[in-house]
Short mmCIF file of C-alpha atoms in Angstrom, two decimals:
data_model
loop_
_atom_site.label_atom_id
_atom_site.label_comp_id
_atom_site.label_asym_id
_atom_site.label_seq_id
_atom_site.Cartn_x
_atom_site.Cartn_y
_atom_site.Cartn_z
CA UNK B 665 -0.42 31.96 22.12
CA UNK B 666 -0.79 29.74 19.63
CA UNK B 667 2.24 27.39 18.08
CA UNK B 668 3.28 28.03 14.28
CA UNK B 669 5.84 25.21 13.20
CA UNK B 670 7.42 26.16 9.97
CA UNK B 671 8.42 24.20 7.28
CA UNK B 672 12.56 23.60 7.07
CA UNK B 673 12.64 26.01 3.48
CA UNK B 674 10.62 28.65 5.60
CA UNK B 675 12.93 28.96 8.57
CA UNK B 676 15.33 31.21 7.02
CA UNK B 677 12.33 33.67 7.10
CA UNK B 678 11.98 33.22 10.53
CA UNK B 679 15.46 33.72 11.73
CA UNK B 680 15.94 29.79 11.42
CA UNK B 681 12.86 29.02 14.28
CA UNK B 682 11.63 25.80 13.70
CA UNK B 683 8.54 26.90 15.85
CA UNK B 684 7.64 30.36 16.75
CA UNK B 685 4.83 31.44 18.62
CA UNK B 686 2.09 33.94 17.33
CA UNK B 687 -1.37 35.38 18.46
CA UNK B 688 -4.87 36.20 16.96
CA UNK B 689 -8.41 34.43 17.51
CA UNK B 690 -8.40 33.44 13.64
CA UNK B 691 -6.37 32.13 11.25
CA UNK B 692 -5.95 35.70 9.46
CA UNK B 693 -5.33 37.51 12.25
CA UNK B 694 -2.58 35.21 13.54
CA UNK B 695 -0.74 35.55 10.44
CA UNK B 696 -1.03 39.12 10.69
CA UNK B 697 0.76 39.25 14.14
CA UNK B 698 3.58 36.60 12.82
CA UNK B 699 4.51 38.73 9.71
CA UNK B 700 4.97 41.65 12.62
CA UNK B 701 7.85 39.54 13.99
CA UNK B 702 8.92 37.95 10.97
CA UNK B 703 8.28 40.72 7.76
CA UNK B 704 9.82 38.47 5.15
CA UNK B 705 7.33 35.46 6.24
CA UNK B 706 4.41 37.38 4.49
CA UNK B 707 6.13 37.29 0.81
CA UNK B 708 6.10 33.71 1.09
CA UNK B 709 2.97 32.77 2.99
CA UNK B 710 -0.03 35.75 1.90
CA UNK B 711 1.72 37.65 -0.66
CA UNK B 712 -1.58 39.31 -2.05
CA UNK B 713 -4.77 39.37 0.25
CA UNK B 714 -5.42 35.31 -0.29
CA UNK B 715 -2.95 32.48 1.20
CA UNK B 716 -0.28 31.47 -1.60
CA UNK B 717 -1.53 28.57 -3.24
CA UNK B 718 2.28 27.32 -2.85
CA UNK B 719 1.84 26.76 0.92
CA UNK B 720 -0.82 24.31 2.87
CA UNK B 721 -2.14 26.10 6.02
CA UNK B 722 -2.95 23.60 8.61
CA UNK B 723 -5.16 24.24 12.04
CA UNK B 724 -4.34 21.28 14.16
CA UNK B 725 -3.51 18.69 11.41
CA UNK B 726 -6.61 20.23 9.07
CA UNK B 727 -6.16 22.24 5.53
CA UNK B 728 -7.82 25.06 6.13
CA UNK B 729 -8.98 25.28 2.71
CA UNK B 730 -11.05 23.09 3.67
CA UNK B 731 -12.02 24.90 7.24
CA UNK B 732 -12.57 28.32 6.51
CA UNK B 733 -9.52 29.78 5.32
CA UNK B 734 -8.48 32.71 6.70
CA UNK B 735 -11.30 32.98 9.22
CA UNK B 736 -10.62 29.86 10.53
CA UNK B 737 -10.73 30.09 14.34
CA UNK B 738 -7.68 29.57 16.26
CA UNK B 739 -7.42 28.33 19.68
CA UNK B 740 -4.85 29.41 22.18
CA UNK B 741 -3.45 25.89 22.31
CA UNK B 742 -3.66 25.27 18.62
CA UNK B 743 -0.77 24.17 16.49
CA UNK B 744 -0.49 26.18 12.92
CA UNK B 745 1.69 24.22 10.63
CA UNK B 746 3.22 26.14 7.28
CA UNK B 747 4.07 23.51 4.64
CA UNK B 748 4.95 24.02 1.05
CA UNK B 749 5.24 21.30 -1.21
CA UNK B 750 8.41 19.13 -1.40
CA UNK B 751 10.33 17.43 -4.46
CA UNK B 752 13.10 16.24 -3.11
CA UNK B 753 13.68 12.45 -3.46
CA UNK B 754 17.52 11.65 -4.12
CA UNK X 573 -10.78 -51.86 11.15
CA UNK X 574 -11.00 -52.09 14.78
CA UNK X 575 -14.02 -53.10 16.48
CA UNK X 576 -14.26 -49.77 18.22
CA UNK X 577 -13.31 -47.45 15.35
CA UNK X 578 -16.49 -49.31 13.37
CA UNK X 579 -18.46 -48.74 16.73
CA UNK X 580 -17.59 -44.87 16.57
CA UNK X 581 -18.03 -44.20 12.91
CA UNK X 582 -21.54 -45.96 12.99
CA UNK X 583 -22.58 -43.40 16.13
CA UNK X 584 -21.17 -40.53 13.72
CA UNK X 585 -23.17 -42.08 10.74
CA UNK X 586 -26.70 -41.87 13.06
CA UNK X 587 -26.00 -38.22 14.03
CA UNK X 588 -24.29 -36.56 10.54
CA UNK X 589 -26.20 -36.46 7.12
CA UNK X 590 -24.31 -37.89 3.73
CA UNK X 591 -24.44 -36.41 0.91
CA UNK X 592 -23.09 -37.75 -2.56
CA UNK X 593 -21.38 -35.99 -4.43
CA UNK X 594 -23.25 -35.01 -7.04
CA UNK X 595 -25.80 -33.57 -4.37
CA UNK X 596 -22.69 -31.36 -3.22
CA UNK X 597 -22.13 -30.24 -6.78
CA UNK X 598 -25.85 -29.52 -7.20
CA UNK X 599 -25.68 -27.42 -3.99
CA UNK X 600 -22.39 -25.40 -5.18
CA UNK X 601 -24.16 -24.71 -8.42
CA UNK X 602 -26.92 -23.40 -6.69
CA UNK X 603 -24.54 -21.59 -4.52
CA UNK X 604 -23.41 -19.72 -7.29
CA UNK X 605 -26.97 -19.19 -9.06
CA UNK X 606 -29.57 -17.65 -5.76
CA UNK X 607 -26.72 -17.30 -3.24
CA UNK X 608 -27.59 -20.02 -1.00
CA UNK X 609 -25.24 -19.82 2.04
CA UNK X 610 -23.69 -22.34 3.37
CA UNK X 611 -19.38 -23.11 3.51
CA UNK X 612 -17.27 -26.29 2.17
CA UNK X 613 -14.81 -27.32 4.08
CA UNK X 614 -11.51 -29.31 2.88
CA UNK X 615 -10.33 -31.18 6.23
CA UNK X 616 -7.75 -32.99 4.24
CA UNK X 617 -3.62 -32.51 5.11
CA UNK X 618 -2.30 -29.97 3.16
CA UNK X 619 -0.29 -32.12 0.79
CA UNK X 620 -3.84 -33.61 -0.18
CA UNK X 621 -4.71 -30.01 -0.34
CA UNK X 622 -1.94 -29.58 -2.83
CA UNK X 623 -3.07 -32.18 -5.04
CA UNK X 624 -6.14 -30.55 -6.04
CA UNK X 625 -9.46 -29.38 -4.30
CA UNK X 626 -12.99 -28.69 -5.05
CA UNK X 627 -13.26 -25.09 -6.25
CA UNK X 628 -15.09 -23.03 -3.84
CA UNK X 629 -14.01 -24.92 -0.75
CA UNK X 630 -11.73 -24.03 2.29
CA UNK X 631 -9.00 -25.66 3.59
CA UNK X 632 -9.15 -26.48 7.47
CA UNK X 633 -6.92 -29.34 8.15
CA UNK X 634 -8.71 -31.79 10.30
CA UNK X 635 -5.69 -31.59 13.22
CA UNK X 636 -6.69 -27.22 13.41
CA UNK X 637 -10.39 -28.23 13.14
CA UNK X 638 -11.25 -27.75 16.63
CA UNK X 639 -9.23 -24.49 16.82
CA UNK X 640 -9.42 -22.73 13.42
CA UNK X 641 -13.22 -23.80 12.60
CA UNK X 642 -14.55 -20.79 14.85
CA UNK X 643 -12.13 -18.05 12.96
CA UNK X 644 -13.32 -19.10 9.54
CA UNK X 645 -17.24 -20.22 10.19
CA UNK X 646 -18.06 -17.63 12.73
CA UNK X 647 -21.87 -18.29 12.40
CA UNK X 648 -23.08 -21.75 13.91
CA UNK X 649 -26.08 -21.75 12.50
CA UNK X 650 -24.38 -21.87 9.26
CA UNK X 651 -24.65 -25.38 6.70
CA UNK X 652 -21.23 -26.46 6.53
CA UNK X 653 -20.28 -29.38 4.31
CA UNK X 654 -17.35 -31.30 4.90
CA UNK X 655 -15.08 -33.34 2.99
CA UNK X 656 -11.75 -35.46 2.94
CA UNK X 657 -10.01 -38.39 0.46
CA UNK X 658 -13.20 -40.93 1.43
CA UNK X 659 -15.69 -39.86 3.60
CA UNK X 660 -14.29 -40.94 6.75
CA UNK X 661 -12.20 -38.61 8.41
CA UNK X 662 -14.91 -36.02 7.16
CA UNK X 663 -17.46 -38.02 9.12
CA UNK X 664 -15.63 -38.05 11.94
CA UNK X 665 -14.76 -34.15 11.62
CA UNK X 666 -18.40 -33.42 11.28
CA UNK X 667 -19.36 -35.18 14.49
CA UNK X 668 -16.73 -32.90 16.71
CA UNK X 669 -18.34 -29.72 15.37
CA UNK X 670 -21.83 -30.58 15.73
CA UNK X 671 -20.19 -31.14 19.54
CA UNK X 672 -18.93 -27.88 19.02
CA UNK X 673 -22.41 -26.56 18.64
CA UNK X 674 -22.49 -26.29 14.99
CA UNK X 675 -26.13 -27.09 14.13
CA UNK X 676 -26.35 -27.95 10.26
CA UNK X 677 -23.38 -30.41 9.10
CA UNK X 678 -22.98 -32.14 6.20
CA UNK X 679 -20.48 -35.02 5.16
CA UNK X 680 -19.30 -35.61 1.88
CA UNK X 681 -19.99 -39.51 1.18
CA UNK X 682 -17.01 -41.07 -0.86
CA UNK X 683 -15.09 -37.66 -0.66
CA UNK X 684 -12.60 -36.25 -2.68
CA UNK X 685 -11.90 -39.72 -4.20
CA UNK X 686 -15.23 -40.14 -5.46
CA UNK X 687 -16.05 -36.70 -6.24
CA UNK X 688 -12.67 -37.14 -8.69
CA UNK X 689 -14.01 -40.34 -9.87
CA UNK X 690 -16.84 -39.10 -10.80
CA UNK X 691 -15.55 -36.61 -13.62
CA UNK X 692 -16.41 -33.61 -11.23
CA UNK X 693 -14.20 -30.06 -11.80
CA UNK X 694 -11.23 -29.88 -9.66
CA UNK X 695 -9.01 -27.12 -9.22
CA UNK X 696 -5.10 -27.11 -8.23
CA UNK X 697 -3.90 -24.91 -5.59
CA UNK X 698 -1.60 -22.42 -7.04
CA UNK X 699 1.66 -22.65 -4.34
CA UNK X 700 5.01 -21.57 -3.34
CA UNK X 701 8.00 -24.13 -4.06
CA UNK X 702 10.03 -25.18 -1.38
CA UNK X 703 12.57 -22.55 -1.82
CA UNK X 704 9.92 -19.72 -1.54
CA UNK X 705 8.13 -21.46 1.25
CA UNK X 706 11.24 -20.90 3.64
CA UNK X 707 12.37 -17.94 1.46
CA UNK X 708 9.47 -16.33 2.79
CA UNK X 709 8.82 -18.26 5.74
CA UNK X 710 8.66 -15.61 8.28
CA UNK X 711 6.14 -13.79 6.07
CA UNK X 712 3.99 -17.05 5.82
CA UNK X 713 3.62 -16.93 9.91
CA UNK X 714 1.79 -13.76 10.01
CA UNK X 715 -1.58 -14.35 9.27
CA UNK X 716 -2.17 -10.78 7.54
CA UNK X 717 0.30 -11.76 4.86
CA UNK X 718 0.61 -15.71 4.88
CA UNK X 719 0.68 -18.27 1.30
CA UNK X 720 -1.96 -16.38 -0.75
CA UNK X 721 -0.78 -12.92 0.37
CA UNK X 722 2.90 -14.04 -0.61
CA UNK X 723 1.62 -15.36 -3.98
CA UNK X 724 0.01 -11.60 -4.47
CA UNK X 725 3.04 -10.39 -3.82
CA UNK X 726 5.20 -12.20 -6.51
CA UNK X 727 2.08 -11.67 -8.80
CA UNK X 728 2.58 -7.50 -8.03
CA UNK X 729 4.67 -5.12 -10.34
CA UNK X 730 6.11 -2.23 -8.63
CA UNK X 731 7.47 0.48 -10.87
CA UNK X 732 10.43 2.95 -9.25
CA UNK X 733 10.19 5.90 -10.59
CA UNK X 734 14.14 6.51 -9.45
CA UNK X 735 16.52 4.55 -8.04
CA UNK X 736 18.26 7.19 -5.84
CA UNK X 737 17.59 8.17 -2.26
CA UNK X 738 14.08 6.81 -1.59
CA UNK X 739 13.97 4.13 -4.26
CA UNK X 740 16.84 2.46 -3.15
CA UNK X 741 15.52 1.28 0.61
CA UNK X 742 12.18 0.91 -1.15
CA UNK X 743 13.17 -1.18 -4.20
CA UNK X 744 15.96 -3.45 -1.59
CA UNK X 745 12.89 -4.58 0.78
CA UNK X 746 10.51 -4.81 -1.67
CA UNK X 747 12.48 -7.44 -3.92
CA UNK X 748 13.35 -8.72 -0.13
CA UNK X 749 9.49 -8.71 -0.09
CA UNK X 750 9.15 -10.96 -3.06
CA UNK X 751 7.12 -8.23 -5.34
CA UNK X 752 7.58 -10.39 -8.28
CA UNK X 753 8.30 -7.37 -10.76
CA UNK X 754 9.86 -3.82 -10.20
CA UNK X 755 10.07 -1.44 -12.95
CA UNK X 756 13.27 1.05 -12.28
CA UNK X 757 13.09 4.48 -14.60
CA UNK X 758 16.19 6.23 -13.94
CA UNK X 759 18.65 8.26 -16.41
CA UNK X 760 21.15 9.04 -14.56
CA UNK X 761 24.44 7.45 -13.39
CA UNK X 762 25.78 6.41 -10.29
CA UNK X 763 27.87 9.68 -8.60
CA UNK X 764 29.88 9.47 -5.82
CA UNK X 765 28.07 11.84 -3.97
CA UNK X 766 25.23 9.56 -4.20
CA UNK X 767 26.57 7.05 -2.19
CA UNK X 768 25.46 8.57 1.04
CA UNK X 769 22.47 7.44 0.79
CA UNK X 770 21.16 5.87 -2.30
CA UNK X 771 22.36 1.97 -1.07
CA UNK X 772 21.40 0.14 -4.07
CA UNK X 773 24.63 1.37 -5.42
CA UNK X 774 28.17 0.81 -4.77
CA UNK X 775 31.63 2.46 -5.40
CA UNK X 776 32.49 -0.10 -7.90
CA UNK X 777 30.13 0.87 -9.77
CA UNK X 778 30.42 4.93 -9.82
CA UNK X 779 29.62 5.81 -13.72
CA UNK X 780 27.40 2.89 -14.39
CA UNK X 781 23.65 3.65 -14.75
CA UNK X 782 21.71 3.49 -12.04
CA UNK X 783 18.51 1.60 -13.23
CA UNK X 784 21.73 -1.16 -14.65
CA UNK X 785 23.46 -1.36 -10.70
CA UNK X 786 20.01 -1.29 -9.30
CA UNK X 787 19.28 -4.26 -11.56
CA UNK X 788 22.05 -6.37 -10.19
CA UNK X 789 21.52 -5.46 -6.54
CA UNK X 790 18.61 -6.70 -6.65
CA UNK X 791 18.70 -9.93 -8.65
CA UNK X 792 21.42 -10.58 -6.41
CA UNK X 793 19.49 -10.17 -3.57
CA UNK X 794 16.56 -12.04 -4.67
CA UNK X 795 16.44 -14.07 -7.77
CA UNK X 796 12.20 -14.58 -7.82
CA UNK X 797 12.19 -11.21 -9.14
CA UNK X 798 12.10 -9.77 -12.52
CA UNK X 799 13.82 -6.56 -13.07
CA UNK X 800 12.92 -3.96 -15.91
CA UNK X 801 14.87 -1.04 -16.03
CA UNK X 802 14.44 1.79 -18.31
CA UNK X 803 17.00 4.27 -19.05
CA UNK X 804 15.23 7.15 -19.70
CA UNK X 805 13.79 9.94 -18.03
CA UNK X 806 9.61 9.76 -17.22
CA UNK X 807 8.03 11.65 -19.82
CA UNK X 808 5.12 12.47 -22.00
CA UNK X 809 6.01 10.24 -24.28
CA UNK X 810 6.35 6.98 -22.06
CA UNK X 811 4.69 8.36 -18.92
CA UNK X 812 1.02 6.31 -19.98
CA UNK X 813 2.38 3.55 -21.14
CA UNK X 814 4.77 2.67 -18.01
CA UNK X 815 2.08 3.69 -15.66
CA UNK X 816 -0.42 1.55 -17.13
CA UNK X 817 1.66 -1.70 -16.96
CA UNK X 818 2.33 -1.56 -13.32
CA UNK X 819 -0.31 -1.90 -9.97
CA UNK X 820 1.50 0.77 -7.82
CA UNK X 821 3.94 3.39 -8.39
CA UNK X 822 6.55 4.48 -6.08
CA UNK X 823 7.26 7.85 -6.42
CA UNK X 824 10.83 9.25 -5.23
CA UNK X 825 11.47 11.63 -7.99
CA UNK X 826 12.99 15.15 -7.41
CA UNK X 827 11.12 17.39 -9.12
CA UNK X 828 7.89 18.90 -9.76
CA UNK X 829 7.19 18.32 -13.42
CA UNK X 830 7.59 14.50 -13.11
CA UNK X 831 5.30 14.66 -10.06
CA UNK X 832 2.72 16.29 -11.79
CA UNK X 833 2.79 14.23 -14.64
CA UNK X 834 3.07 10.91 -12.77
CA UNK X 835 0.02 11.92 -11.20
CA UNK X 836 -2.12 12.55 -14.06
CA UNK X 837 -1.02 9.32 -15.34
CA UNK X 838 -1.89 7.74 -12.58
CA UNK X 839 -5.53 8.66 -12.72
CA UNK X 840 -6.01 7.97 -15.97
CA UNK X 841 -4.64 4.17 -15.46
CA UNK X 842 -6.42 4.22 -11.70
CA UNK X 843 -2.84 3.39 -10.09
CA UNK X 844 -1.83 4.12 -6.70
CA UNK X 845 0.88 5.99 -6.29
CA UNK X 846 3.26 5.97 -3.03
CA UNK X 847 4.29 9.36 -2.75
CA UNK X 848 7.55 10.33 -0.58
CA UNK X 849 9.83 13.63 -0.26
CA UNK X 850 12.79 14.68 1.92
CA UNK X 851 14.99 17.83 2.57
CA UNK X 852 17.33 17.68 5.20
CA UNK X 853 16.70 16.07 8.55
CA UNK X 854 12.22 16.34 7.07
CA UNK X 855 10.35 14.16 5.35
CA UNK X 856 6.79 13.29 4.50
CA UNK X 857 4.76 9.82 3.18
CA UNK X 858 1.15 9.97 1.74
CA UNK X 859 -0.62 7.39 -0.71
CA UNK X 860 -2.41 8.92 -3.59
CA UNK X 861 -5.52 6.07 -3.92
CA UNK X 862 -7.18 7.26 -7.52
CA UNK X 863 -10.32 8.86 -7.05
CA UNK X 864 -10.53 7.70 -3.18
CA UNK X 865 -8.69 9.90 -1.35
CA UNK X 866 -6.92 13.20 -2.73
CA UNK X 867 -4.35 13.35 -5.75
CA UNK X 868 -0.79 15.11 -5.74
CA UNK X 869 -2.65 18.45 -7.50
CA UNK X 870 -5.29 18.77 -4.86
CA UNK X 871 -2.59 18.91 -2.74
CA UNK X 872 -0.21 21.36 -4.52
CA UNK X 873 -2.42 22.79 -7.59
CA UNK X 874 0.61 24.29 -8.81
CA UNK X 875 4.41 24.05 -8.42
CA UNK X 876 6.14 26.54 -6.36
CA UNK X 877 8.40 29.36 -7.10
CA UNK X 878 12.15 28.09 -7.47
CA UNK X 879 12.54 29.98 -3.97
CA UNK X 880 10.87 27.56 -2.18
CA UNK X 881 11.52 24.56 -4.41
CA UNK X 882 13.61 22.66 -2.07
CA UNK X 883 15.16 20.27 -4.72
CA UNK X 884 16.06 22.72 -6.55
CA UNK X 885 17.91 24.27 -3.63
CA UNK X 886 21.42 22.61 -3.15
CA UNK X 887 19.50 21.72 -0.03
CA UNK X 888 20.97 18.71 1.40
CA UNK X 889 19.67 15.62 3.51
CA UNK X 890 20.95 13.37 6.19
CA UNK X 891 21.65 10.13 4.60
CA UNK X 892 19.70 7.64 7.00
CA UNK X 893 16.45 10.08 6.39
CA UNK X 894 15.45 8.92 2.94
CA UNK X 895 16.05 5.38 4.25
CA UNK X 896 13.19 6.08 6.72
CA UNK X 897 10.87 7.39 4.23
CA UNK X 898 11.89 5.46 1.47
CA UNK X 899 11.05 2.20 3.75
CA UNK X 900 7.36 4.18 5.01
CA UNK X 901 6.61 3.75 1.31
CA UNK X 902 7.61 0.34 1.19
CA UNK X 903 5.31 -0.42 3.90
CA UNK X 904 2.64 1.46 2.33
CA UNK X 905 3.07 -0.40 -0.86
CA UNK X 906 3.01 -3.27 0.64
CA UNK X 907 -0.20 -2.50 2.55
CA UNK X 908 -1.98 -1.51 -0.87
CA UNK X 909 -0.54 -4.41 -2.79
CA UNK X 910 -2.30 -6.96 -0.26
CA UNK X 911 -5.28 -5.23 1.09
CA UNK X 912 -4.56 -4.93 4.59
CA UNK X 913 -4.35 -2.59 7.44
CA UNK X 914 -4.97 1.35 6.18
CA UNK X 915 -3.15 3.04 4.05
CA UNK X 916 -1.98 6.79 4.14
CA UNK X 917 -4.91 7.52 2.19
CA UNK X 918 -5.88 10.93 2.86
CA UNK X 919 -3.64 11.22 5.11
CA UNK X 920 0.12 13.33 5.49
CA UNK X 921 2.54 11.74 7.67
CA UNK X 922 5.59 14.08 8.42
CA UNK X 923 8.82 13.38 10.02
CA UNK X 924 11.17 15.21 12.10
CA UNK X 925 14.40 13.13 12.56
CA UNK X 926 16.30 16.20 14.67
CA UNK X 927 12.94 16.29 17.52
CA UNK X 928 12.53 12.37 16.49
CA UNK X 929 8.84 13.06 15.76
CA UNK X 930 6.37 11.61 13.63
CA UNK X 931 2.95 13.93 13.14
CA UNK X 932 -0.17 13.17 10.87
CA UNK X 933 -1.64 15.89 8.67
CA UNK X 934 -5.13 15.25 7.50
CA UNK X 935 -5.71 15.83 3.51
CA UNK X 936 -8.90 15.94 1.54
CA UNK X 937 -10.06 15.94 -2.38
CA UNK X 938 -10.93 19.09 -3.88
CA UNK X 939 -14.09 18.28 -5.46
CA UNK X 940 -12.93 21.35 -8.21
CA UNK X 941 -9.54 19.46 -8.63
CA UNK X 942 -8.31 20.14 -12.07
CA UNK X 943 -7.15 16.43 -12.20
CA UNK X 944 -9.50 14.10 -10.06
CA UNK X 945 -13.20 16.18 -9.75
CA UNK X 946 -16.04 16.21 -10.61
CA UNK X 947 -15.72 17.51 -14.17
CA UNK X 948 -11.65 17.03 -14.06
CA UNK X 949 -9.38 16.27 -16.61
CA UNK X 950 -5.92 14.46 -16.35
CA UNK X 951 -5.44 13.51 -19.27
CA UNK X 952 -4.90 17.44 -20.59
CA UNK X 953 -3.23 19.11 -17.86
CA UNK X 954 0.00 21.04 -18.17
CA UNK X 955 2.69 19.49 -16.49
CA UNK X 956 5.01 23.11 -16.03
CA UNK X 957 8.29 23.72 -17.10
CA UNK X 958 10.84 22.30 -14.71
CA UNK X 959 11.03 25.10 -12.01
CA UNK X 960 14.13 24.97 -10.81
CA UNK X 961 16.81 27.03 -10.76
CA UNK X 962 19.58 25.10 -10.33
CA UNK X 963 19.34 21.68 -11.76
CA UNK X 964 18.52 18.69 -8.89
#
């Protein structure tokens, strides 16, 4: 079971989990088993069949753009972190 | 003269080669020409030091000979010429490092003295006055930073691009610093609601502009530097020419179209740019090095929807937390401006003040960035209508 730790504007879509837990061997297919507990996750993150290009996907602290996207492999103990970009500054 | 000072200096004389001056000169020239290595060495006090010195040398005070020689000449098979005022205390200097093991050392016969007399090129130490010298005292103790590290620093222009929540730490150490010139763009007036967090500001002066209050915080604070402000809001139209005047950018705007902008700027002028966000109890650092690590649009290629546009959001943060990040960039800018220790280059660093955690994410250039690759082009980017919904 792999950790997914959501960034704070993403929480609401997760019922306001900071991190929830989801499983699959790669990248894809632990997405696909986190939208099944949190539906309204999937608008945000993979609206179409590609990652949103709003949100960096990272497999323990690496963009997986530049791993191998969605068939990146995830380990049991990885950590998937969901970050869109950020503006605020006052 | 004693009888057995004359007694030593004649041993010394037997075991260390002379050289005149010009022969010194000679050697620097050549120096300078095919590379020929060897180091000069300035064993005079530093108020000699002060007075002028022979360009190219190094200072080593003969009383931190013994213990400073190894840090600076590492290699003992190394020529190293010495000098002081008249040849003496050079002489003697040389003869404790050949005990030291140093196998090629030269004295400079006459020394500084003579070298002056003779009509040979001198060069004046630029310094810090007395008031800067214990101004910054506890800045000139550590070695990383110390006189000529200080001097960079009040030689550095800084430009703010805001003076709210993270420019406000940022801009207050940094003029603690000494950065000798920060540039504050900021349109917008001091609110009450600001006051939270943005502590440049006070309550006195709720309605006043900010760039104006930020001004007299921080002349107050520290009268070596020069403040510019600019009431105006970073656009097109002054966006290149701001950028280009300033070494580093701190960036603590609120919004997506200035970011992108900013950035495209900043490759075009080859500026760093400290880059810092925060929503709520979150934040994140990273340095945006031109063309050496990634850029803001490799990052984010394009803005997000309003929905997740957290400044757009009436969103909220803690007060202290832009003080944290705001003083990360400070740090960072710090570490750019002198060329020490490494820099967020590449590199996300996130904090979580509610778990009290700091984690590292690891970012890399998109050769195919729009901006910064291969066959990119900042200069004619779109910058996007503002995207949010509600204004910041």
């Amino acid at each position: 079971m792999a950790k997914v730790r959501l960034a704070p504007v993403l929480r609401s879509f997760a019922g306001g989990s900071k991190i929830v837990n989801a499983q699959g061997d790669t990248l894809g297919a632990l997405l696909t088993n986190l939208y099944q507990s949190y539906p309204s996750l999937k608008e945000q993150i993979q609206p179409e069949q590609e990652l949103s290009r709003f949100v960096n996907v990272y497999v323990d602290d690496q963009d997986v753009r530049y791993l191998q996207g969605l068939e990146t492999p995830v380990s049991e103990s990885a950590t998937v972190t969901l970050l869109p970009a950020m503006a605020g500054g006052r | 003269m004693g009888e057995a000072f004359r007694e030593i200096l004649r041993q010394a004389r037997q075991h260390v080669p002379e050289w005149s001056s010009a022969q010194v000169n000679e050697a620097l020239k050549q120096r300078k020409q095919n590379d020929s290595d060897f180091t000069l060495v300035d064993v005079r006090e530093k108020t000699e030091w002060n007075e002028g010195y022979i360009p190219g040398a190094i200072h080593v005070p003969r009383g931190h000979l013994e213990s400073q020689i190894e840090e600076t000449v590492p290699d003992k098979s190394k020529r190293v010429i010495l000098y002081c005022a008249g040849g003496v205390r050079s002489l003697m200097a040389a003869n404790t490092l050949q005990q030291m093991g140093y196998d090629d050392v030269v004295s400079m016969a006459g020394g500084f003295g003579q070298w002056k007399g003779s009509g040979l090129d001198f060069q004046l130490p630029r310094i810090l006055n007395e008031a800067q010298s214990k101004r910054y005292s506890r800045h000139l103790l550590v070695p990383e930073v110390g006189e000529q590290g200080q001097l960079k620093l009040l030689d550095s222009k800084v430009l703010f691009i805001g003076a709210g929540g993270l420019g406000s730490p940022a801009a207050l150490y940094l003029a603690a610093a000494g950065v000798g010139t920060i540039g504050i763009i900021d349109a917008d007036v001091v609110d009450d609601s600001n006051l939270q967090r943005q502590v440049l500001h006070n309550t006195e002066r709720i309605g006043q502009y900010k760039a104006e209050s930020a001004r007299i915080t921080l002349t107050a604070l520290n009268p070596d530097v020069k403040v510019n402000t600019y009431i105006e809001r970073l656009d097109e139209t002054n966006v290149k020419q701001l950028v280009s005047e300033y070494d580093l950018i701190i960036d603590g705007t609120d919004n997506f179209p200035t970011r992108y902008l900013l950035n495209d700027a900043a490759l075009i002028y080859n500026k760093p740019v400290v880059h810092g966000s925060v929503f709520r109890f979150e934040g994140q650092v990273t340095v945006f090095q031109p063309y050496q690590g990634p850029c803001y649009r490799c990052l984010y290629p394009s803005p997000p929807p309003p929905a997740l546009a957290p400044s757009c959001a009436e969103a909220g943060v803690l007060g202290v937390l832009p003080g944290i990040i705001g003083l990360l960039q400070a740090t960072e800018a710090i570490k750019v401006l002198l060329g020490i220790g490494e820099p967020l280059v590449g590199r996300l660093l996130t904090y979580d003040a509610l778990s009290g955690e700091f984690n590292e994410l690891r970012l890399f250039r998109d050769p195919n960035c729009p901006a910064c690759g291969e066959h990119g082009h900042p200069e004619d980017l779109p910058t996007y209508a503002d995207v949010c919904a509600i204004p910041a």
